[in-house]
Short mmCIF file of N, CA and C in Angstrom, two decimals:
data_model
loop_
_atom_site.label_atom_id
_atom_site.label_comp_id
_atom_site.label_asym_id
_atom_site.label_seq_id
_atom_site.Cartn_x
_atom_site.Cartn_y
_atom_site.Cartn_z
N MET H 1 0.86 -1.16 -0.04
CA MET H 1 -0.01 -0.03 -0.01
C MET H 1 0.86 1.28 -0.08
N GLN H 2 0.45 2.25 -0.80
CA GLN H 2 1.28 3.48 -0.80
C GLN H 2 0.73 4.44 0.20
N ARG H 3 1.63 4.98 1.01
CA ARG H 3 1.21 5.89 1.98
C ARG H 3 0.69 7.27 1.30
N PRO H 4 -0.44 7.76 1.79
CA PRO H 4 -0.92 8.97 1.18
C PRO H 4 0.06 10.18 1.48
N ASP H 5 -0.04 11.23 0.67
CA ASP H 5 0.76 12.43 0.99
C ASP H 5 -0.25 13.55 1.27
N GLY H 6 0.17 14.69 1.71
CA GLY H 6 -0.47 15.88 1.87
C GLY H 6 -1.50 15.77 3.08
N PRO H 7 -2.64 16.48 2.96
CA PRO H 7 -3.51 16.63 4.08
C PRO H 7 -3.99 15.22 4.75
N VAL H 8 -4.22 14.30 3.85
CA VAL H 8 -4.68 12.93 4.35
C VAL H 8 -3.54 12.39 5.27
N TRP H 9 -2.27 12.42 4.76
CA TRP H 9 -1.29 11.87 5.71
C TRP H 9 -1.15 12.63 6.95
N ASP H 10 -1.31 14.04 6.93
CA ASP H 10 -1.22 14.80 8.14
C ASP H 10 -2.38 14.28 9.13
N VAL H 11 -3.55 13.98 8.71
CA VAL H 11 -4.60 13.58 9.51
C VAL H 11 -4.29 12.12 10.11
N ILE H 12 -3.78 11.17 9.24
CA ILE H 12 -3.48 9.85 9.78
C ILE H 12 -2.33 10.05 10.72
N ARG H 13 -1.31 10.75 10.43
CA ARG H 13 -0.04 10.86 11.21
C ARG H 13 -0.49 11.47 12.61
N LYS H 14 -1.27 12.49 12.62
CA LYS H 14 -1.72 13.19 13.88
C LYS H 14 -2.60 12.30 14.72
N ASN H 15 -3.55 11.51 14.08
CA ASN H 15 -4.64 10.93 14.79
C ASN H 15 -4.58 9.34 14.86
N CYS H 16 -3.74 8.74 14.03
CA CYS H 16 -3.94 7.26 13.87
C CYS H 16 -2.66 6.48 14.28
N THR H 17 -1.46 6.99 13.76
CA THR H 17 -0.32 6.20 13.82
C THR H 17 0.28 6.03 15.23
N GLU H 18 -0.15 6.77 16.23
CA GLU H 18 0.30 6.56 17.49
C GLU H 18 -0.10 5.23 18.07
N CYS H 19 -1.22 4.71 17.66
CA CYS H 19 -1.70 3.40 18.08
C CYS H 19 -1.58 2.22 17.13
N HIS H 20 -1.68 2.49 15.87
CA HIS H 20 -1.62 1.49 14.91
C HIS H 20 -1.05 2.03 13.54
N GLY H 21 -0.53 1.06 12.74
CA GLY H 21 0.00 1.38 11.36
C GLY H 21 -1.17 1.53 10.35
N ILE H 22 -0.90 2.11 9.24
CA ILE H 22 -1.95 2.41 8.27
C ILE H 22 -2.22 1.06 7.52
N ASP H 23 -1.39 0.02 7.64
CA ASP H 23 -1.72 -1.31 7.09
C ASP H 23 -2.98 -1.85 7.63
N ASP H 24 -3.30 -1.48 8.90
CA ASP H 24 -4.48 -2.06 9.56
C ASP H 24 -5.78 -1.85 8.68
N TYR H 25 -5.77 -0.71 7.90
CA TYR H 25 -6.87 -0.51 7.06
C TYR H 25 -7.23 -1.53 6.03
N ALA H 26 -6.18 -2.19 5.56
CA ALA H 26 -6.17 -3.28 4.51
C ALA H 26 -7.03 -4.46 4.94
N PHE H 27 -7.48 -4.49 6.18
CA PHE H 27 -8.29 -5.59 6.57
C PHE H 27 -9.78 -5.38 6.40
N TYR H 28 -10.05 -4.16 5.88
CA TYR H 28 -11.60 -3.89 5.62
C TYR H 28 -11.79 -3.49 4.19
N ALA H 29 -13.01 -3.65 3.78
CA ALA H 29 -13.38 -3.12 2.51
C ALA H 29 -14.86 -2.55 2.76
N LEU H 30 -14.95 -1.19 2.98
CA LEU H 30 -16.12 -0.57 3.51
C LEU H 30 -16.53 0.56 2.69
N ASP H 31 -17.80 0.94 2.77
CA ASP H 31 -18.27 2.14 2.19
C ASP H 31 -18.10 3.30 3.20
N LYS H 32 -18.31 4.53 2.84
CA LYS H 32 -18.08 5.66 3.67
C LYS H 32 -18.81 5.61 5.02
N ALA H 33 -20.08 5.22 5.01
CA ALA H 33 -20.82 5.19 6.24
C ALA H 33 -20.24 4.09 7.23
N ALA H 34 -19.85 2.96 6.57
CA ALA H 34 -19.34 1.87 7.43
C ALA H 34 -17.90 2.39 8.06
N TRP H 35 -17.12 3.08 7.18
CA TRP H 35 -15.80 3.47 7.64
C TRP H 35 -15.95 4.47 8.83
N GLN H 36 -17.01 5.43 8.70
CA GLN H 36 -17.25 6.37 9.78
C GLN H 36 -17.66 5.65 11.03
N LYS H 37 -18.51 4.66 10.93
CA LYS H 37 -18.97 3.91 12.05
C LYS H 37 -17.91 3.23 12.69
N LEU H 38 -16.95 2.54 11.93
CA LEU H 38 -15.86 1.72 12.47
C LEU H 38 -14.88 2.71 13.25
N ILE H 39 -14.64 3.84 12.69
CA ILE H 39 -13.77 4.81 13.30
C ILE H 39 -14.38 5.26 14.59
N ALA H 40 -15.65 5.57 14.58
CA ALA H 40 -16.37 6.01 15.76
C ALA H 40 -16.32 4.96 16.92
N GLU H 41 -16.58 3.72 16.56
CA GLU H 41 -16.69 2.64 17.43
C GLU H 41 -15.24 2.30 18.04
N LYS H 42 -14.28 2.15 17.07
CA LYS H 42 -12.95 1.64 17.50
C LYS H 42 -12.27 2.82 18.34
N HIS H 43 -12.57 4.01 18.09
CA HIS H 43 -11.83 5.04 18.75
C HIS H 43 -12.61 5.79 19.89
N ASN H 44 -13.73 5.28 20.18
CA ASN H 44 -14.53 5.80 21.22
C ASN H 44 -13.75 5.63 22.58
N GLY H 45 -13.41 6.85 23.21
CA GLY H 45 -12.72 6.81 24.43
C GLY H 45 -11.21 6.72 24.27
N ALA H 46 -10.70 6.67 23.04
CA ALA H 46 -9.27 6.49 22.83
C ALA H 46 -8.58 7.90 22.75
N GLY H 47 -9.28 8.86 22.99
CA GLY H 47 -8.67 10.18 22.87
C GLY H 47 -8.47 10.77 21.55
N VAL H 48 -9.17 10.17 20.51
CA VAL H 48 -9.11 10.67 19.15
C VAL H 48 -10.27 11.53 18.84
N SER H 49 -9.99 12.78 18.48
CA SER H 49 -11.06 13.76 18.23
C SER H 49 -10.81 14.24 16.87
N LEU H 50 -11.47 13.79 15.84
CA LEU H 50 -11.35 14.26 14.56
C LEU H 50 -12.38 15.36 14.26
N SER H 51 -12.01 16.42 13.60
CA SER H 51 -12.98 17.42 13.18
C SER H 51 -13.80 16.82 11.98
N ASP H 52 -14.94 17.43 11.73
CA ASP H 52 -15.70 16.88 10.67
C ASP H 52 -14.93 16.89 9.29
N ALA H 53 -14.15 17.97 9.05
CA ALA H 53 -13.36 18.13 7.85
C ALA H 53 -12.36 16.95 7.71
N ASP H 54 -11.65 16.74 8.88
CA ASP H 54 -10.59 15.71 8.86
C ASP H 54 -11.21 14.38 8.74
N ARG H 55 -12.34 14.07 9.40
CA ARG H 55 -13.04 12.71 9.27
C ARG H 55 -13.45 12.53 7.87
N ASN H 56 -14.05 13.56 7.19
CA ASN H 56 -14.51 13.38 5.73
C ASN H 56 -13.26 13.22 4.88
N LEU H 57 -12.21 13.90 5.08
CA LEU H 57 -10.98 13.78 4.27
C LEU H 57 -10.41 12.28 4.39
N LEU H 58 -10.41 11.86 5.68
CA LEU H 58 -9.88 10.47 5.86
C LEU H 58 -10.80 9.38 5.41
N THR H 59 -12.10 9.59 5.53
CA THR H 59 -12.98 8.52 5.07
C THR H 59 -13.13 8.51 3.46
N ASP H 60 -13.07 9.64 2.97
CA ASP H 60 -13.09 9.78 1.53
C ASP H 60 -11.80 8.96 0.97
N TRP H 61 -10.64 9.18 1.62
CA TRP H 61 -9.40 8.50 1.14
C TRP H 61 -9.58 6.97 1.42
N LEU H 62 -10.05 6.57 2.55
CA LEU H 62 -10.27 5.18 2.84
C LEU H 62 -11.11 4.50 1.81
N VAL H 63 -12.21 5.09 1.48
CA VAL H 63 -13.15 4.52 0.47
C VAL H 63 -12.36 4.37 -0.92
N THR H 64 -11.56 5.29 -1.25
CA THR H 64 -10.82 5.22 -2.60
C THR H 64 -9.88 4.03 -2.56
N LYS H 65 -9.28 3.71 -1.37
CA LYS H 65 -8.22 2.60 -1.29
C LYS H 65 -8.90 1.30 -0.79
N PHE H 66 -9.84 1.43 0.13
CA PHE H 66 -10.33 0.30 0.82
C PHE H 66 -11.86 0.32 0.87
N GLY H 67 -12.39 0.59 -0.33
CA GLY H 67 -13.88 0.63 -0.43
C GLY H 67 -14.54 -0.65 -0.69
N PRO H 68 -15.80 -0.71 -0.84
CA PRO H 68 -16.57 -1.99 -0.96
C PRO H 68 -16.04 -2.85 -2.12
N ASP H 69 -15.44 -2.28 -3.15
CA ASP H 69 -14.98 -3.06 -4.37
C ASP H 69 -13.54 -3.59 -4.15
N SER H 70 -12.83 -3.21 -3.05
CA SER H 70 -11.54 -3.76 -2.80
C SER H 70 -11.62 -5.05 -2.16
N LYS H 71 -10.41 -5.76 -2.11
CA LYS H 71 -10.35 -7.10 -1.43
C LYS H 71 -9.56 -6.94 -0.19
N PRO H 72 -10.28 -7.22 0.95
CA PRO H 72 -9.49 -7.02 2.24
C PRO H 72 -8.58 -8.13 2.45
N PHE H 73 -7.44 -7.76 3.09
CA PHE H 73 -6.41 -8.73 3.35
C PHE H 73 -6.91 -9.70 4.55
N PRO H 74 -6.93 -11.00 4.36
CA PRO H 74 -7.44 -11.96 5.29
C PRO H 74 -6.79 -11.85 6.75
N ARG H 75 -7.52 -11.72 7.75
CA ARG H 75 -6.92 -11.56 9.14
C ARG H 75 -6.40 -13.00 9.66
N SER H 76 -6.82 -14.06 8.94
CA SER H 76 -6.45 -15.40 9.54
C SER H 76 -4.92 -15.67 9.14
N TYR H 77 -4.38 -14.92 8.27
CA TYR H 77 -3.01 -15.25 7.91
C TYR H 77 -1.95 -14.52 8.73
N ILE H 78 -1.03 -15.26 9.37
CA ILE H 78 -0.03 -14.68 10.22
C ILE H 78 1.30 -15.09 9.53
N PRO H 79 2.07 -14.21 8.99
CA PRO H 79 3.28 -14.56 8.42
C PRO H 79 4.23 -15.25 9.37
N PRO H 80 4.69 -16.44 9.00
CA PRO H 80 5.72 -17.19 9.87
C PRO H 80 7.08 -16.49 9.65
N GLU H 81 7.98 -16.62 10.68
CA GLU H 81 9.28 -16.12 10.53
C GLU H 81 10.03 -17.16 9.63
N ILE H 82 10.82 -16.64 8.63
CA ILE H 82 11.55 -17.47 7.83
C ILE H 82 12.98 -17.44 8.17
N LYS H 83 13.70 -18.57 8.04
CA LYS H 83 15.07 -18.65 8.40
C LYS H 83 16.01 -19.03 7.24
N THR H 84 15.40 -19.52 6.13
CA THR H 84 16.20 -19.85 5.00
C THR H 84 15.53 -19.01 3.82
N PHE H 85 16.40 -18.63 2.93
CA PHE H 85 15.93 -17.83 1.79
C PHE H 85 16.18 -18.52 0.46
N PHE H 86 15.28 -18.22 -0.46
CA PHE H 86 15.34 -18.85 -1.81
C PHE H 86 16.52 -18.32 -2.64
N SER H 87 17.12 -19.16 -3.31
CA SER H 87 18.12 -18.78 -4.40
C SER H 87 17.16 -18.43 -5.68
N ASP H 88 17.73 -17.81 -6.54
CA ASP H 88 17.07 -17.52 -7.84
C ASP H 88 16.49 -18.76 -8.52
N PRO H 89 17.17 -19.88 -8.60
CA PRO H 89 16.59 -21.09 -9.30
C PRO H 89 15.46 -21.69 -8.40
N GLU H 90 15.65 -21.67 -7.19
CA GLU H 90 14.49 -22.16 -6.22
C GLU H 90 13.27 -21.38 -6.38
N ALA H 91 13.33 -20.05 -6.35
CA ALA H 91 12.20 -19.19 -6.53
C ALA H 91 11.61 -19.37 -7.94
N ASN H 92 12.42 -19.42 -8.95
CA ASN H 92 11.89 -19.60 -10.31
C ASN H 92 11.07 -21.00 -10.40
N ARG H 93 11.61 -22.09 -9.79
CA ARG H 93 11.04 -23.34 -9.80
C ARG H 93 9.66 -23.24 -9.15
N LEU H 94 9.58 -22.61 -8.00
CA LEU H 94 8.32 -22.45 -7.17
C LEU H 94 7.35 -21.67 -8.01
N MET H 95 7.74 -20.53 -8.63
CA MET H 95 6.73 -19.75 -9.43
C MET H 95 6.27 -20.47 -10.57
N ASN H 96 7.18 -21.28 -11.24
CA ASN H 96 6.75 -22.11 -12.40
C ASN H 96 5.74 -23.08 -11.95
N ARG H 97 5.91 -23.66 -10.68
CA ARG H 97 4.88 -24.59 -10.21
C ARG H 97 3.63 -23.96 -9.85
N ALA H 98 3.63 -22.92 -9.03
CA ALA H 98 2.56 -22.29 -8.30
C ALA H 98 1.81 -21.29 -9.14
N CYS H 99 2.56 -20.53 -9.98
CA CYS H 99 1.92 -19.32 -10.66
C CYS H 99 1.53 -19.54 -12.04
N THR H 100 2.27 -20.29 -12.86
CA THR H 100 2.04 -20.35 -14.28
C THR H 100 0.93 -21.27 -14.53
N LYS H 101 0.28 -21.91 -13.69
CA LYS H 101 -0.89 -22.66 -14.03
C LYS H 101 -2.01 -21.80 -14.42
N CYS H 102 -1.99 -20.49 -13.99
CA CYS H 102 -3.05 -19.56 -14.25
C CYS H 102 -2.69 -18.42 -15.21
N HIS H 103 -1.39 -18.03 -15.05
CA HIS H 103 -0.93 -16.92 -15.89
C HIS H 103 0.56 -17.00 -16.17
N GLY H 104 0.92 -16.30 -17.19
CA GLY H 104 2.35 -16.20 -17.54
C GLY H 104 3.24 -15.62 -16.49
N ILE H 105 4.42 -16.16 -16.44
CA ILE H 105 5.45 -15.58 -15.55
C ILE H 105 5.79 -14.18 -15.78
N ASP H 106 5.53 -13.66 -17.02
CA ASP H 106 5.77 -12.22 -17.23
C ASP H 106 4.96 -11.31 -16.39
N ARG H 107 3.85 -11.79 -16.00
CA ARG H 107 2.82 -11.02 -15.15
C ARG H 107 3.57 -10.66 -13.78
N VAL H 108 4.27 -11.75 -13.32
CA VAL H 108 5.01 -11.55 -12.07
C VAL H 108 6.24 -10.69 -12.25
N GLN H 109 6.99 -10.99 -13.29
CA GLN H 109 8.18 -10.32 -13.57
C GLN H 109 7.91 -8.79 -13.99
N GLY H 110 6.79 -8.41 -14.37
CA GLY H 110 6.46 -7.04 -14.71
C GLY H 110 6.01 -6.22 -13.53
N ALA H 111 5.73 -6.89 -12.39
CA ALA H 111 5.26 -6.14 -11.26
C ALA H 111 6.37 -5.70 -10.39
N ARG H 112 6.19 -4.58 -9.70
CA ARG H 112 7.11 -3.99 -8.63
C ARG H 112 6.27 -3.72 -7.44
N LYS H 113 6.60 -4.37 -6.32
CA LYS H 113 5.72 -4.18 -5.05
C LYS H 113 6.76 -4.16 -3.84
N ALA H 114 6.22 -3.55 -2.80
CA ALA H 114 6.91 -3.57 -1.60
C ALA H 114 6.49 -4.97 -0.94
N GLU H 115 7.18 -5.26 0.18
CA GLU H 115 6.85 -6.53 0.84
C GLU H 115 5.37 -6.85 1.14
N GLU H 116 4.64 -5.94 1.79
CA GLU H 116 3.30 -6.25 2.06
C GLU H 116 2.50 -6.35 0.71
N GLY H 117 2.85 -5.64 -0.33
CA GLY H 117 2.09 -5.73 -1.58
C GLY H 117 2.29 -7.20 -2.12
N TRP H 118 3.49 -7.75 -2.02
CA TRP H 118 3.73 -9.12 -2.60
C TRP H 118 3.04 -10.13 -1.76
N ARG H 119 3.08 -9.87 -0.30
CA ARG H 119 2.32 -10.79 0.55
C ARG H 119 0.77 -10.78 0.26
N VAL H 120 0.24 -9.59 0.09
CA VAL H 120 -1.21 -9.51 -0.16
C VAL H 120 -1.59 -10.27 -1.53
N THR H 121 -0.66 -10.05 -2.54
CA THR H 121 -0.83 -10.73 -3.75
C THR H 121 -0.77 -12.31 -3.69
N LEU H 122 0.25 -12.69 -2.97
CA LEU H 122 0.53 -14.15 -2.84
C LEU H 122 -0.61 -14.89 -2.01
N VAL H 123 -1.13 -14.21 -0.92
CA VAL H 123 -2.29 -14.77 -0.20
C VAL H 123 -3.40 -14.83 -1.04
N ASP H 124 -3.69 -13.69 -1.82
CA ASP H 124 -4.79 -13.68 -2.66
C ASP H 124 -4.66 -14.82 -3.75
N MET H 125 -3.54 -15.02 -4.28
CA MET H 125 -3.34 -16.13 -5.29
C MET H 125 -3.53 -17.48 -4.70
N ARG H 126 -3.09 -17.57 -3.51
CA ARG H 126 -3.29 -18.94 -2.80
C ARG H 126 -4.70 -19.14 -2.58
N GLU H 127 -5.50 -18.15 -2.19
CA GLU H 127 -6.92 -18.27 -2.03
C GLU H 127 -7.60 -18.65 -3.36
N ARG H 128 -7.00 -18.26 -4.52
CA ARG H 128 -7.55 -18.61 -5.79
C ARG H 128 -7.05 -19.95 -6.36
N GLY H 129 -6.20 -20.64 -5.61
CA GLY H 129 -5.81 -22.03 -5.92
C GLY H 129 -4.27 -22.25 -6.10
N ALA H 130 -3.46 -21.26 -5.99
CA ALA H 130 -2.07 -21.43 -6.01
C ALA H 130 -1.60 -22.29 -4.87
N GLN H 131 -0.89 -23.42 -5.24
CA GLN H 131 -0.34 -24.33 -4.15
C GLN H 131 0.95 -23.79 -3.48
N LEU H 132 0.73 -23.14 -2.39
CA LEU H 132 1.91 -22.53 -1.63
C LEU H 132 1.65 -22.93 -0.18
N SER H 133 2.69 -23.45 0.52
CA SER H 133 2.65 -23.46 2.01
C SER H 133 2.93 -22.12 2.54
N ASP H 134 2.72 -21.96 3.86
CA ASP H 134 2.97 -20.76 4.50
C ASP H 134 4.56 -20.32 4.35
N GLU H 135 5.43 -21.35 4.54
CA GLU H 135 6.73 -21.10 4.44
C GLU H 135 7.16 -20.78 2.98
N GLU H 136 6.60 -21.49 2.01
CA GLU H 136 6.88 -21.17 0.64
C GLU H 136 6.50 -19.74 0.36
N LEU H 137 5.30 -19.40 0.87
CA LEU H 137 4.71 -18.09 0.61
C LEU H 137 5.65 -17.05 1.07
N GLU H 138 6.07 -17.09 2.39
CA GLU H 138 6.96 -16.13 3.00
C GLU H 138 8.32 -16.07 2.35
N ARG H 139 8.82 -17.25 1.98
CA ARG H 139 10.19 -17.28 1.33
C ARG H 139 10.04 -16.55 -0.03
N LEU H 140 8.93 -16.80 -0.71
CA LEU H 140 8.72 -16.13 -1.94
C LEU H 140 8.55 -14.63 -1.89
N VAL H 141 7.80 -14.26 -0.84
CA VAL H 141 7.61 -12.76 -0.53
C VAL H 141 8.95 -12.13 -0.31
N GLU H 142 9.74 -12.75 0.47
CA GLU H 142 11.17 -12.19 0.65
C GLU H 142 11.98 -12.06 -0.60
N TRP H 143 11.92 -13.13 -1.44
CA TRP H 143 12.64 -13.18 -2.71
C TRP H 143 12.14 -12.18 -3.66
N LEU H 144 10.81 -12.09 -3.81
CA LEU H 144 10.20 -11.12 -4.72
C LEU H 144 10.45 -9.71 -4.33
N THR H 145 10.44 -9.53 -3.01
CA THR H 145 10.82 -8.11 -2.58
C THR H 145 12.22 -7.77 -2.71
N ARG H 146 13.11 -8.69 -2.66
CA ARG H 146 14.48 -8.44 -2.88
C ARG H 146 14.77 -8.28 -4.45
N VAL H 147 14.18 -9.14 -5.26
CA VAL H 147 14.41 -9.15 -6.73
C VAL H 147 13.50 -8.06 -7.44
N TRP H 148 12.31 -8.09 -7.16
CA TRP H 148 11.36 -7.22 -7.93
C TRP H 148 10.64 -6.31 -6.91
N GLY H 149 11.26 -5.77 -5.92
CA GLY H 149 10.71 -4.85 -4.93
C GLY H 149 10.77 -3.48 -5.33
N THR H 150 10.32 -2.67 -4.47
CA THR H 150 10.29 -1.20 -4.70
C THR H 150 10.67 -0.53 -3.46
N ASN H 151 11.17 0.66 -3.53
CA ASN H 151 11.42 1.47 -2.32
C ASN H 151 10.22 2.10 -1.72
N GLN H 152 9.17 2.05 -2.48
CA GLN H 152 7.91 2.72 -1.93
C GLN H 152 7.00 1.62 -1.39
N ASP H 153 6.09 2.10 -0.42
CA ASP H 153 5.10 1.17 0.14
C ASP H 153 3.92 1.15 -0.80
N LYS H 154 4.03 0.22 -1.92
CA LYS H 154 2.96 0.11 -2.85
C LYS H 154 2.32 -1.25 -2.68
#
């Protein structure tokens, strides 16, 4: 996920990041009313006091990134710690086995994502049928981030 800039980031930095990261939002896919309700319920008594303008700015951004048409990141997945890393041939063999049953390898090679972006993609692909164990998934996330990663949080 790419961090927002400008006024939205100011609202998030000032009101949200003291208690949680912005990646927490990726667990939801809500419309504006539901985002407003979630923020009100989760932050009731937490000392967060958003102005109407800041709340609207934040919820408008949330709907564009995590609206009802987006796919929430599954809460059930907890990345295990990995202790061994893929070599290029190992990663390529796994991608050929797990990825190319549904699409060409060029689709993977043409993408550039930060670690969480690769993790979200691989968990999504596994939910669609890619045969990946948790360890294989995390080793592949590490390798993809190292080889086809980005310096931005996309």
